[in-house]
């Protein structure tokens, strides 16, 4: 049975979509069957993987029209990576779902139909805490929070954590925090180092060891409709996300490497 991870932060521009696309792409390259669910009406994950958001069946059909997810899943260039697209209509879905008896559980009910087909399902949430994001948190086994290494990094994080607590209490008692991922790290900026230290001091074990650096190739890749690992496997962004994918696998004890092979033994010569 696959694990569903929602990538959420109501603050925009923190790297949610970049993380969703590239973490999923790297998991696919590492031979884990992965599905991206684009739950953001801006549909950036959809266009970033080379699909036209206007011309495909999408998550709106699953939530509002109860279309089976297998009828809307599309395969990407990576044979282990599939996507359920988004559409601008998703903005109106919140209004259409308002009178549904299970309105917070529609995404969970949809994804349960395909959960066994994948090792990981990654949900790219919109930069808001509306009904669609609540649906994603209710459907998820865990939530991952990208935080940019900039001045306003911790702004709004308390509100998000409070929302997660409410979801844990009322809608999804099994929801866990997968971790906090630091993004947009610039080694030249002293402020970036201060933010890293501050976040690690506040959240300690919750923070992933891997930090995602600012990288021009990461910004380029979506314009080619590719993940970073398909666009330029040797770039710093690709190496960052491959390391992050490995760390995610190790945290979930899902790595296909034997326990003995995980330990690197140093020789006497140092």
mmCIF file with all atom_site columns, C-alpha atoms in Angstrom, residues 213-223 228 231-232 235-237:
data_model
loop_
_atom_site.group_PDB
_atom_site.id
_atom_site.type_symbol
_atom_site.label_atom_id
_atom_site.label_alt_id
_atom_site.label_comp_id
_atom_site.label_asym_id
_atom_site.label_entity_id
_atom_site.label_seq_id
_atom_site.pdbx_PDB_ins_code
_atom_site.Cartn_x
_atom_site.Cartn_y
_atom_site.Cartn_z
_atom_site.occupancy
_atom_site.B_iso_or_equiv
_atom_site.pdbx_formal_charge
_atom_site.auth_seq_id
_atom_site.auth_comp_id
_atom_site.auth_asym_id
_atom_site.auth_atom_id
_atom_site.pdbx_PDB_model_num
ATOM 1  C CA . UNK A 1 213 ? 19.957 25.186 -2.888  1.00 0.00 ? 213 UNK A CA 1
ATOM 2  C CA . UNK A 1 214 ? 18.946 27.947 -5.265  1.00 0.00 ? 214 UNK A CA 1
ATOM 3  C CA . UNK A 1 215 ? 19.687 26.598 -8.747  1.00 0.00 ? 215 UNK A CA 1
ATOM 4  C CA . UNK A 1 216 ? 18.952 28.033 -12.188 1.00 0.00 ? 216 UNK A CA 1
ATOM 5  C CA . UNK A 1 217 ? 18.377 24.553 -13.669 1.00 0.00 ? 217 UNK A CA 1
ATOM 6  C CA . UNK A 1 218 ? 15.519 24.013 -11.183 1.00 0.00 ? 218 UNK A CA 1
ATOM 7  C CA . UNK A 1 219 ? 13.819 27.102 -12.632 1.00 0.00 ? 219 UNK A CA 1
ATOM 8  C CA . UNK A 1 220 ? 14.540 26.012 -16.215 1.00 0.00 ? 220 UNK A CA 1
ATOM 9  C CA . UNK A 1 221 ? 13.270 22.436 -16.051 1.00 0.00 ? 221 UNK A CA 1
ATOM 10 C CA . UNK A 1 222 ? 9.477  23.176 -15.948 1.00 0.00 ? 222 UNK A CA 1
ATOM 11 C CA . UNK A 1 223 ? 9.724  25.228 -19.170 1.00 0.00 ? 223 UNK A CA 1
ATOM 12 C CA . UNK A 1 228 ? 15.197 18.277 -12.788 1.00 0.00 ? 228 UNK A CA 1
ATOM 13 C CA . UNK A 1 231 ? 16.504 17.810 -17.479 1.00 0.00 ? 231 UNK A CA 1
ATOM 14 C CA . UNK A 1 232 ? 20.030 17.862 -16.019 1.00 0.00 ? 232 UNK A CA 1
ATOM 15 C CA . UNK A 1 235 ? 23.009 19.880 -11.662 1.00 0.00 ? 235 UNK A CA 1
ATOM 16 C CA . UNK A 1 236 ? 23.087 20.869 -8.000  1.00 0.00 ? 236 UNK A CA 1
ATOM 17 C CA . UNK A 1 237 ? 19.277 20.890 -7.926  1.00 0.00 ? 237 UNK A CA 1
#
